[in-house]
């Protein structure tokens, strides 16, 4: 294919831009002249005159704006993995929005064809899968057919014939399942319906776009006719992320609600938490994320955006620029096909005096987000039967704690609820997005109207009850924060009463005696049930008196016709007593054809004698379906019965149309009240959540804490200083105090605690319990304690164990340092900081010093909190602290054994109970005994010498390199191979140490030694190499070397050994701190090893890499080498 402008078909070489992506059967060229209005897609043909004329016809015209959408679909096609869908993809062309090749069968896009009609619909929503109703099926062609086959599990129509365009479809009855499959995989779907009813001969049925299905927003067309409640998923917003002077900014737009919110000043961790807990439809990243204080434009090269990059990197996103809010709103209108005049309401709530959202680590480790092995908070805050919208409200409140005024109000509401003695409503909950969408599209059925009325009546019930009416008044502010809608109590009550009465005037309630189905003796009741149940009982009969009467008359006429024409025949048949094979006959309901017919066999008399029923038998004729085809040999009818059936069906259809019109008119009328309905619905959701929490809290014997305002001047209950937290009788929230389980602790915290204690002594549980109690308190909830006074913290930050992240190339210690950096940067004197087992992921001496420095920093900030540690040498350091208090988890000596008491006490604890813990977990006794011997010897003989060693080691006691494995089967001489290994190892260590010597002098107090490890044949790297950067040397069978680097050493070893002749290759590797260092050392080895007499297979790589212009010493001195601490192993050897 060739892309040329309409202005000229002759394009000079000077005007040709670099080629765009193209398929194997086409070539794409784009003219660089002044912005052409249209771009034409031309098939490549020979240069003959005839072909040139055909090219000038410009058969395939593609508007320029469609090109990005076609490339978007091409990317989707490349992700197909099923054999059937891949075969369909080969028949596509990328010249139109459908991907149809007009040279294939049924591929014509001429005016008047169905394909042309579909293309017009597709051009309105170019990135949505389009399903077009054709008879009893919904069909898709081209790109859309491939998507259906790949993601919805459908088979191609017509099999895999190569001469036809791709086509797939689903039956009408399976539409919902197909839409669920597509939206679950992130696709939006546009549904085109046929206009039902008779059409003229040889004329195509008219079609229209009936609606859309998006992830989080289902297809609702036709629901007004349904008699069931539709389950509505949580709406999925379109999210935009940018960077501002205050921090990170997140814009969230809900197309269903026509609302947007903008949160600025977010920390990176809080933003990642929001992205992790929010299922969004589309993600847009602003180009401001690429720029920061370091001046770099490569997002992945600086640390402050690394966490966000890791979150976004595995997801689909698009870059945007310009004003973030305007750009996101424009993209939303484009994505959902909205008119430009559609407006979105700002529901942003000011964040002043509001605590910062929880960090991802805090939310995960405290159980606010479901995390394996962590007690889930909602399981203990709410009873097990409280799920759905109320549980989601509580979760969002925990992740985004409210301001003091709202938290105080929530607590007041809970206190009132705990003292209620009267009955309370059921609290009907409706998803706000469901309300808005059904009313907007006028698809609200009578079931939903009844639920809306229940919501309104329950609000009125709360208000009218003298014991309850204070609760809805207090709920107004929390509901305002949740919805962004500000409505006063009197207006709410007035509007709820008005709307409730209006619904009562139209909608039929249960128990109305005048809504019963028709019933006649000679017609099966199931016929009337199925014909009338789709519209009766929905609206009050008073609005449709004439329609109801006409149905009643038509039903009576049908009964009369059946009685006169069918009953004599049935009576005759029943009067005949014959053996098997005699006449059969009955009045039956043909459900498939919605008809009452006579069903019989062998009822025609052999001799016509004018007896009973003969005249009616003569009037019978074979029954036919809607297309005039004979139904079967057993079904018969008469002209009179058919006329009566037609009259009855028309009467029912007319009544149903009038019912649906009334429901749609009511939807349109209530759309003006949608804000009141959303507010009332959310008010009940919050009320249900808080009632559930209070009932569970009372069962668990939790208490309401005393809340202290951050200003220190206001307090709920008494006067006290702000900078203090007191919790008496605190128990872990996952223990049930009502059952007497758990050890209680009393916390009086006026400053930082430096906490020590044995393994299994309860340090982690204490930190998690304090964090949960503080979070519950600042949200207005009850806490698991006997009494508590909790200040309104501006942030609660909990750091516990860290894991490495191989995908990000970060060790567990790097992740820990990243989280601690965020805590230190975000901590204030009003923060609660809890750090568990600080700096346990690195070498003890330097880890102790880092921990001590962090404790000093937190002490100077003046925040409340706890830092727990097993690094007991921290007490030997000259700490500069003024407010930090030493605390410990107690232990006692019972029956010759030291056991933890799980009680918080003053002082220090240097007993770790490590051996006891290992024994309790089943570690073999021999290992523990040997460990005890080594522990005694280390602390009695060699401790002083080892601590003063400064890099000199005895070779026989402290080998630098692992011993060579005894069996090297791939060499002829083991001795020669060992000698060669030692030469390679010695040279590698010497070259790399020379490269690092400068930075060692600047950063380290002693010499850094490269520790080489051999991976012999049939061996693999140890777990310690997982997620770490490494440099490796392959020792080939011909003694030639290959040098490489990797962050996935195990995978790289497996890949090399999969090659021919490399199955038994040996590897020599050493770990380095970071990929950038690994790359530089790899280059250094490639360039230096040949100078020492070694032959390399990849010497050219060193030339390419060395041309980057970055010197090793510069890189080592400017990269993050403050993380490159050396570790001391048991032999005293300092290694990386």
PDB file of C-alpha atoms in Angstrom, residues 340-568:
ATOM      1  CA  UNK A 340     -18.159  18.669  23.075  1.00  0.00           C
ATOM      2  CA  UNK A 341     -20.907  20.390  25.053  1.00  0.00           C
ATOM      3  CA  UNK A 342     -21.014  17.617  27.669  1.00  0.00           C
ATOM      4  CA  UNK A 343     -19.857  19.012  31.019  1.00  0.00           C
ATOM      5  CA  UNK A 344     -18.227  17.250  33.956  1.00  0.00           C
ATOM      6  CA  UNK A 345     -18.850  18.188  37.587  1.00  0.00           C
ATOM      7  CA  UNK A 346     -15.875  18.815  39.872  1.00  0.00           C
ATOM      8  CA  UNK A 347     -16.173  16.640  42.987  1.00  0.00           C
ATOM      9  CA  UNK A 348     -12.721  17.440  44.366  1.00  0.00           C
ATOM     10  CA  UNK A 349     -12.713  17.955  48.124  1.00  0.00           C
ATOM     11  CA  UNK A 350     -10.085  20.307  49.540  1.00  0.00           C
ATOM     12  CA  UNK A 351      -7.277  18.357  51.195  1.00  0.00           C
ATOM     13  CA  UNK A 352      -6.278  21.016  53.739  1.00  0.00           C
ATOM     14  CA  UNK A 353      -5.901  19.598  57.261  1.00  0.00           C
ATOM     15  CA  UNK A 354      -6.513  16.131  55.914  1.00  0.00           C
ATOM     16  CA  UNK A 355      -4.029  13.326  56.665  1.00  0.00           C
ATOM     17  CA  UNK A 356      -2.017  12.127  53.717  1.00  0.00           C
ATOM     18  CA  UNK A 357      -3.183   8.916  52.005  1.00  0.00           C
ATOM     19  CA  UNK A 358      -1.515   5.723  53.171  1.00  0.00           C
ATOM     20  CA  UNK A 359       1.677   4.611  51.490  1.00  0.00           C
ATOM     21  CA  UNK A 360       1.530   1.345  49.601  1.00  0.00           C
ATOM     22  CA  UNK A 361       3.799  -0.386  52.121  1.00  0.00           C
ATOM     23  CA  UNK A 362       1.693   0.821  55.039  1.00  0.00           C
ATOM     24  CA  UNK A 363      -1.589  -0.185  53.389  1.00  0.00           C
ATOM     25  CA  UNK A 364      -0.230  -3.627  52.532  1.00  0.00           C
ATOM     26  CA  UNK A 365       1.443  -4.399  55.861  1.00  0.00           C
ATOM     27  CA  UNK A 366      -1.501  -3.253  57.956  1.00  0.00           C
ATOM     28  CA  UNK A 367      -4.023  -5.179  55.873  1.00  0.00           C
ATOM     29  CA  UNK A 368      -5.938  -2.224  54.398  1.00  0.00           C
ATOM     30  CA  UNK A 369      -5.150  -3.894  51.068  1.00  0.00           C
ATOM     31  CA  UNK A 370      -5.561  -7.642  51.040  1.00  0.00           C
ATOM     32  CA  UNK A 371      -2.059  -9.093  51.363  1.00  0.00           C
ATOM     33  CA  UNK A 372      -1.149 -12.723  51.812  1.00  0.00           C
ATOM     34  CA  UNK A 373      -0.227 -13.477  55.423  1.00  0.00           C
ATOM     35  CA  UNK A 374      -1.502 -10.122  56.770  1.00  0.00           C
ATOM     36  CA  UNK A 375      -4.816  -9.970  58.713  1.00  0.00           C
ATOM     37  CA  UNK A 376      -7.307  -8.112  56.486  1.00  0.00           C
ATOM     38  CA  UNK A 377      -8.610  -5.025  58.290  1.00  0.00           C
ATOM     39  CA  UNK A 378     -12.150  -5.122  56.893  1.00  0.00           C
ATOM     40  CA  UNK A 379     -12.578  -8.646  58.231  1.00  0.00           C
ATOM     41  CA  UNK A 380     -12.310  -7.286  61.773  1.00  0.00           C
ATOM     42  CA  UNK A 381     -13.839  -3.840  61.320  1.00  0.00           C
ATOM     43  CA  UNK A 382     -17.064  -5.176  59.787  1.00  0.00           C
ATOM     44  CA  UNK A 383     -19.186  -8.300  60.254  1.00  0.00           C
ATOM     45  CA  UNK A 384     -18.884 -10.982  57.592  1.00  0.00           C
ATOM     46  CA  UNK A 385     -22.263 -10.144  56.048  1.00  0.00           C
ATOM     47  CA  UNK A 386     -21.294  -6.536  55.338  1.00  0.00           C
ATOM     48  CA  UNK A 387     -19.875  -6.499  51.813  1.00  0.00           C
ATOM     49  CA  UNK A 388     -20.218  -4.506  48.621  1.00  0.00           C
ATOM     50  CA  UNK A 389     -20.624  -0.731  48.735  1.00  0.00           C
ATOM     51  CA  UNK A 390     -20.381  -0.315  52.543  1.00  0.00           C
ATOM     52  CA  UNK A 391     -17.156  -2.320  52.688  1.00  0.00           C
ATOM     53  CA  UNK A 392     -15.729  -0.315  49.793  1.00  0.00           C
ATOM     54  CA  UNK A 393     -16.556   2.933  51.607  1.00  0.00           C
ATOM     55  CA  UNK A 394     -14.712   1.782  54.742  1.00  0.00           C
ATOM     56  CA  UNK A 395     -11.720   0.622  52.702  1.00  0.00           C
ATOM     57  CA  UNK A 396     -11.489   3.950  50.877  1.00  0.00           C
ATOM     58  CA  UNK A 397     -11.769   5.802  54.184  1.00  0.00           C
ATOM     59  CA  UNK A 398      -8.852   3.816  55.617  1.00  0.00           C
ATOM     60  CA  UNK A 399      -6.700   4.415  52.552  1.00  0.00           C
ATOM     61  CA  UNK A 400      -7.597   8.128  52.508  1.00  0.00           C
ATOM     62  CA  UNK A 401      -8.174   9.185  56.141  1.00  0.00           C
ATOM     63  CA  UNK A 402     -10.568  12.134  56.551  1.00  0.00           C
ATOM     64  CA  UNK A 403      -9.967  15.519  58.103  1.00  0.00           C
ATOM     65  CA  UNK A 404     -10.436  15.887  61.838  1.00  0.00           C
ATOM     66  CA  UNK A 405     -13.908  17.426  61.494  1.00  0.00           C
ATOM     67  CA  UNK A 406     -15.178  14.501  59.423  1.00  0.00           C
ATOM     68  CA  UNK A 407     -13.487  11.896  61.645  1.00  0.00           C
ATOM     69  CA  UNK A 408     -15.005  13.517  64.706  1.00  0.00           C
ATOM     70  CA  UNK A 409     -18.426  13.519  63.044  1.00  0.00           C
ATOM     71  CA  UNK A 410     -18.109   9.861  62.104  1.00  0.00           C
ATOM     72  CA  UNK A 411     -17.246   9.025  65.699  1.00  0.00           C
ATOM     73  CA  UNK A 412     -20.263  10.981  66.938  1.00  0.00           C
ATOM     74  CA  UNK A 413     -22.468   9.047  64.522  1.00  0.00           C
ATOM     75  CA  UNK A 414     -21.049   5.732  65.710  1.00  0.00           C
ATOM     76  CA  UNK A 415     -21.622   6.692  69.348  1.00  0.00           C
ATOM     77  CA  UNK A 416     -25.255   7.516  68.599  1.00  0.00           C
ATOM     78  CA  UNK A 417     -25.651   4.255  66.729  1.00  0.00           C
ATOM     79  CA  UNK A 418     -24.216   2.253  69.610  1.00  0.00           C
ATOM     80  CA  UNK A 419     -26.986   3.543  71.869  1.00  0.00           C
ATOM     81  CA  UNK A 420     -29.919   3.054  69.493  1.00  0.00           C
ATOM     82  CA  UNK A 421     -32.649   0.848  70.939  1.00  0.00           C
ATOM     83  CA  UNK A 422     -35.282   1.058  68.165  1.00  0.00           C
ATOM     84  CA  UNK A 423     -35.401  -0.856  64.915  1.00  0.00           C
ATOM     85  CA  UNK A 424     -33.382   0.454  61.993  1.00  0.00           C
ATOM     86  CA  UNK A 425     -33.984   0.299  58.213  1.00  0.00           C
ATOM     87  CA  UNK A 426     -32.511  -2.401  55.994  1.00  0.00           C
ATOM     88  CA  UNK A 427     -30.393   0.282  54.257  1.00  0.00           C
ATOM     89  CA  UNK A 428     -30.982  -0.364  50.566  1.00  0.00           C
ATOM     90  CA  UNK A 429     -27.742   0.310  48.670  1.00  0.00           C
ATOM     91  CA  UNK A 430     -27.627   1.309  45.010  1.00  0.00           C
ATOM     92  CA  UNK A 431     -24.432   2.053  43.114  1.00  0.00           C
ATOM     93  CA  UNK A 432     -24.469   5.765  42.213  1.00  0.00           C
ATOM     94  CA  UNK A 433     -23.124   5.054  38.733  1.00  0.00           C
ATOM     95  CA  UNK A 434     -25.952   2.601  38.174  1.00  0.00           C
ATOM     96  CA  UNK A 435     -28.516   5.221  39.131  1.00  0.00           C
ATOM     97  CA  UNK A 436     -27.019   7.819  36.835  1.00  0.00           C
ATOM     98  CA  UNK A 437     -26.612   5.563  33.799  1.00  0.00           C
ATOM     99  CA  UNK A 438     -30.050   3.934  33.946  1.00  0.00           C
ATOM    100  CA  UNK A 439     -31.813   7.263  34.371  1.00  0.00           C
ATOM    101  CA  UNK A 440     -29.727   8.979  31.710  1.00  0.00           C
ATOM    102  CA  UNK A 441     -30.388   6.236  29.144  1.00  0.00           C
ATOM    103  CA  UNK A 442     -34.007   5.826  30.321  1.00  0.00           C
ATOM    104  CA  UNK A 443     -33.533   2.118  30.950  1.00  0.00           C
ATOM    105  CA  UNK A 444     -34.671   2.033  34.588  1.00  0.00           C
ATOM    106  CA  UNK A 445     -37.095  -0.851  35.063  1.00  0.00           C
ATOM    107  CA  UNK A 446     -39.778  -1.219  37.706  1.00  0.00           C
ATOM    108  CA  UNK A 447     -37.444  -3.228  39.970  1.00  0.00           C
ATOM    109  CA  UNK A 448     -34.949  -0.363  40.088  1.00  0.00           C
ATOM    110  CA  UNK A 449     -37.703   2.162  40.686  1.00  0.00           C
ATOM    111  CA  UNK A 450     -38.850   0.107  43.658  1.00  0.00           C
ATOM    112  CA  UNK A 451     -35.277   0.100  45.001  1.00  0.00           C
ATOM    113  CA  UNK A 452     -34.994   3.859  44.497  1.00  0.00           C
ATOM    114  CA  UNK A 453     -38.246   4.308  46.415  1.00  0.00           C
ATOM    115  CA  UNK A 454     -36.889   2.100  49.205  1.00  0.00           C
ATOM    116  CA  UNK A 455     -33.790   4.315  49.458  1.00  0.00           C
ATOM    117  CA  UNK A 456     -35.886   7.450  49.710  1.00  0.00           C
ATOM    118  CA  UNK A 457     -38.327   5.948  52.203  1.00  0.00           C
ATOM    119  CA  UNK A 458     -35.481   4.744  54.429  1.00  0.00           C
ATOM    120  CA  UNK A 459     -33.959   8.232  54.498  1.00  0.00           C
ATOM    121  CA  UNK A 460     -37.372   9.580  55.481  1.00  0.00           C
ATOM    122  CA  UNK A 461     -37.669   6.855  58.126  1.00  0.00           C
ATOM    123  CA  UNK A 462     -34.358   7.909  59.688  1.00  0.00           C
ATOM    124  CA  UNK A 463     -35.442  11.529  59.695  1.00  0.00           C
ATOM    125  CA  UNK A 464     -38.949  10.941  61.094  1.00  0.00           C
ATOM    126  CA  UNK A 465     -37.818   8.727  63.983  1.00  0.00           C
ATOM    127  CA  UNK A 466     -37.045  10.848  67.044  1.00  0.00           C
ATOM    128  CA  UNK A 467     -34.375   8.409  68.208  1.00  0.00           C
ATOM    129  CA  UNK A 468     -32.670   8.277  64.811  1.00  0.00           C
ATOM    130  CA  UNK A 469     -33.144  11.723  63.284  1.00  0.00           C
ATOM    131  CA  UNK A 470     -29.824  13.080  64.562  1.00  0.00           C
ATOM    132  CA  UNK A 471     -27.956  10.395  62.603  1.00  0.00           C
ATOM    133  CA  UNK A 472     -28.945  11.609  59.087  1.00  0.00           C
ATOM    134  CA  UNK A 473     -28.155  15.181  60.131  1.00  0.00           C
ATOM    135  CA  UNK A 474     -24.633  14.175  61.118  1.00  0.00           C
ATOM    136  CA  UNK A 475     -24.261  12.059  57.977  1.00  0.00           C
ATOM    137  CA  UNK A 476     -24.616  15.086  55.710  1.00  0.00           C
ATOM    138  CA  UNK A 477     -20.948  16.110  55.865  1.00  0.00           C
ATOM    139  CA  UNK A 478     -19.434  12.616  55.357  1.00  0.00           C
ATOM    140  CA  UNK A 479     -21.833  12.155  52.425  1.00  0.00           C
ATOM    141  CA  UNK A 480     -20.740  15.487  50.985  1.00  0.00           C
ATOM    142  CA  UNK A 481     -17.098  14.371  51.146  1.00  0.00           C
ATOM    143  CA  UNK A 482     -17.943  11.045  49.472  1.00  0.00           C
ATOM    144  CA  UNK A 483     -20.062  12.505  46.643  1.00  0.00           C
ATOM    145  CA  UNK A 484     -18.905  16.088  46.227  1.00  0.00           C
ATOM    146  CA  UNK A 485     -22.563  17.157  46.491  1.00  0.00           C
ATOM    147  CA  UNK A 486     -23.628  19.761  49.046  1.00  0.00           C
ATOM    148  CA  UNK A 487     -27.311  19.399  50.046  1.00  0.00           C
ATOM    149  CA  UNK A 488     -28.934  20.616  53.251  1.00  0.00           C
ATOM    150  CA  UNK A 489     -31.106  18.318  55.352  1.00  0.00           C
ATOM    151  CA  UNK A 490     -34.409  20.083  54.722  1.00  0.00           C
ATOM    152  CA  UNK A 491     -33.924  20.029  50.948  1.00  0.00           C
ATOM    153  CA  UNK A 492     -32.993  16.360  51.051  1.00  0.00           C
ATOM    154  CA  UNK A 493     -36.079  15.391  53.049  1.00  0.00           C
ATOM    155  CA  UNK A 494     -38.365  17.474  50.854  1.00  0.00           C
ATOM    156  CA  UNK A 495     -36.981  16.051  47.606  1.00  0.00           C
ATOM    157  CA  UNK A 496     -36.978  12.480  48.919  1.00  0.00           C
ATOM    158  CA  UNK A 497     -40.647  12.781  49.821  1.00  0.00           C
ATOM    159  CA  UNK A 498     -41.540  14.328  46.476  1.00  0.00           C
ATOM    160  CA  UNK A 499     -39.724  11.697  44.398  1.00  0.00           C
ATOM    161  CA  UNK A 500     -41.041   8.833  46.533  1.00  0.00           C
ATOM    162  CA  UNK A 501     -44.621   9.987  46.040  1.00  0.00           C
ATOM    163  CA  UNK A 502     -44.097  10.366  42.315  1.00  0.00           C
ATOM    164  CA  UNK A 503     -42.767   6.830  42.002  1.00  0.00           C
ATOM    165  CA  UNK A 504     -45.730   5.565  44.035  1.00  0.00           C
ATOM    166  CA  UNK A 505     -48.099   7.249  41.609  1.00  0.00           C
ATOM    167  CA  UNK A 506     -46.647   5.406  38.607  1.00  0.00           C
ATOM    168  CA  UNK A 507     -45.050   2.159  39.775  1.00  0.00           C
ATOM    169  CA  UNK A 508     -47.198  -0.767  40.846  1.00  0.00           C
ATOM    170  CA  UNK A 509     -46.367  -2.231  44.238  1.00  0.00           C
ATOM    171  CA  UNK A 510     -46.794  -5.821  45.385  1.00  0.00           C
ATOM    172  CA  UNK A 511     -50.249  -7.005  46.291  1.00  0.00           C
ATOM    173  CA  UNK A 512     -52.370  -5.091  43.759  1.00  0.00           C
ATOM    174  CA  UNK A 513     -55.331  -7.325  42.964  1.00  0.00           C
ATOM    175  CA  UNK A 514     -56.040  -5.737  39.584  1.00  0.00           C
ATOM    176  CA  UNK A 515     -52.692  -6.849  38.109  1.00  0.00           C
ATOM    177  CA  UNK A 516     -53.435 -10.573  37.895  1.00  0.00           C
ATOM    178  CA  UNK A 517     -52.783 -12.476  34.691  1.00  0.00           C
ATOM    179  CA  UNK A 518     -55.659 -13.446  32.414  1.00  0.00           C
ATOM    180  CA  UNK A 519     -57.132 -16.868  33.022  1.00  0.00           C
ATOM    181  CA  UNK A 520     -59.545 -18.945  30.937  1.00  0.00           C
ATOM    182  CA  UNK A 521     -60.601 -22.546  31.289  1.00  0.00           C
ATOM    183  CA  UNK A 522     -59.602 -23.957  27.919  1.00  0.00           C
ATOM    184  CA  UNK A 523     -56.261 -22.112  27.538  1.00  0.00           C
ATOM    185  CA  UNK A 524     -53.122 -23.149  29.469  1.00  0.00           C
ATOM    186  CA  UNK A 525     -52.246 -20.594  32.151  1.00  0.00           C
ATOM    187  CA  UNK A 526     -48.581 -20.616  31.157  1.00  0.00           C
ATOM    188  CA  UNK A 527     -49.568 -18.989  27.845  1.00  0.00           C
ATOM    189  CA  UNK A 528     -51.090 -15.945  29.563  1.00  0.00           C
ATOM    190  CA  UNK A 529     -48.253 -15.927  32.123  1.00  0.00           C
ATOM    191  CA  UNK A 530     -45.595 -15.613  29.452  1.00  0.00           C
ATOM    192  CA  UNK A 531     -47.552 -13.176  27.296  1.00  0.00           C
ATOM    193  CA  UNK A 532     -48.484 -10.746  30.094  1.00  0.00           C
ATOM    194  CA  UNK A 533     -45.749 -11.104  32.737  1.00  0.00           C
ATOM    195  CA  UNK A 534     -43.411  -8.925  30.664  1.00  0.00           C
ATOM    196  CA  UNK A 535     -45.557  -5.831  31.245  1.00  0.00           C
ATOM    197  CA  UNK A 536     -48.215  -6.464  33.911  1.00  0.00           C
ATOM    198  CA  UNK A 537     -47.426  -5.541  37.499  1.00  0.00           C
ATOM    199  CA  UNK A 538     -44.986  -2.799  36.501  1.00  0.00           C
ATOM    200  CA  UNK A 539     -47.113   0.338  36.492  1.00  0.00           C
ATOM    201  CA  UNK A 540     -50.464   1.084  38.074  1.00  0.00           C
ATOM    202  CA  UNK A 541     -53.461  -0.023  36.033  1.00  0.00           C
ATOM    203  CA  UNK A 542     -55.111   3.377  36.357  1.00  0.00           C
ATOM    204  CA  UNK A 543     -52.673   4.788  33.788  1.00  0.00           C
ATOM    205  CA  UNK A 544     -53.540   2.127  31.185  1.00  0.00           C
ATOM    206  CA  UNK A 545     -57.211   1.342  31.705  1.00  0.00           C
ATOM    207  CA  UNK A 546     -58.087   1.166  28.017  1.00  0.00           C
ATOM    208  CA  UNK A 547     -55.051  -0.974  27.177  1.00  0.00           C
ATOM    209  CA  UNK A 548     -55.822  -3.394  29.996  1.00  0.00           C
ATOM    210  CA  UNK A 549     -59.445  -3.647  28.945  1.00  0.00           C
ATOM    211  CA  UNK A 550     -58.473  -4.333  25.363  1.00  0.00           C
ATOM    212  CA  UNK A 551     -56.174  -7.151  26.502  1.00  0.00           C
ATOM    213  CA  UNK A 552     -58.960  -8.611  28.620  1.00  0.00           C
ATOM    214  CA  UNK A 553     -61.362  -8.474  25.674  1.00  0.00           C
ATOM    215  CA  UNK A 554     -58.822 -10.019  23.319  1.00  0.00           C
ATOM    216  CA  UNK A 555     -58.108 -12.798  25.808  1.00  0.00           C
ATOM    217  CA  UNK A 556     -61.828 -13.502  26.085  1.00  0.00           C
ATOM    218  CA  UNK A 557     -62.191 -13.564  22.317  1.00  0.00           C
ATOM    219  CA  UNK A 558     -59.293 -15.987  22.039  1.00  0.00           C
ATOM    220  CA  UNK A 559     -60.852 -18.225  24.666  1.00  0.00           C
ATOM    221  CA  UNK A 560     -64.144 -18.199  22.792  1.00  0.00           C
ATOM    222  CA  UNK A 561     -62.475 -19.058  19.487  1.00  0.00           C
ATOM    223  CA  UNK A 562     -60.526 -21.911  21.058  1.00  0.00           C
ATOM    224  CA  UNK A 563     -63.631 -23.212  22.765  1.00  0.00           C
ATOM    225  CA  UNK A 564     -65.684 -23.166  19.563  1.00  0.00           C
ATOM    226  CA  UNK A 565     -63.050 -24.509  17.167  1.00  0.00           C
ATOM    227  CA  UNK A 566     -60.815 -26.815  19.263  1.00  0.00           C
ATOM    228  CA  UNK A 567     -62.931 -28.068  22.178  1.00  0.00           C
ATOM    229  CA  UNK A 568     -65.398 -30.177  20.094  1.00  0.00           C
TER     230      UNK A 568
END
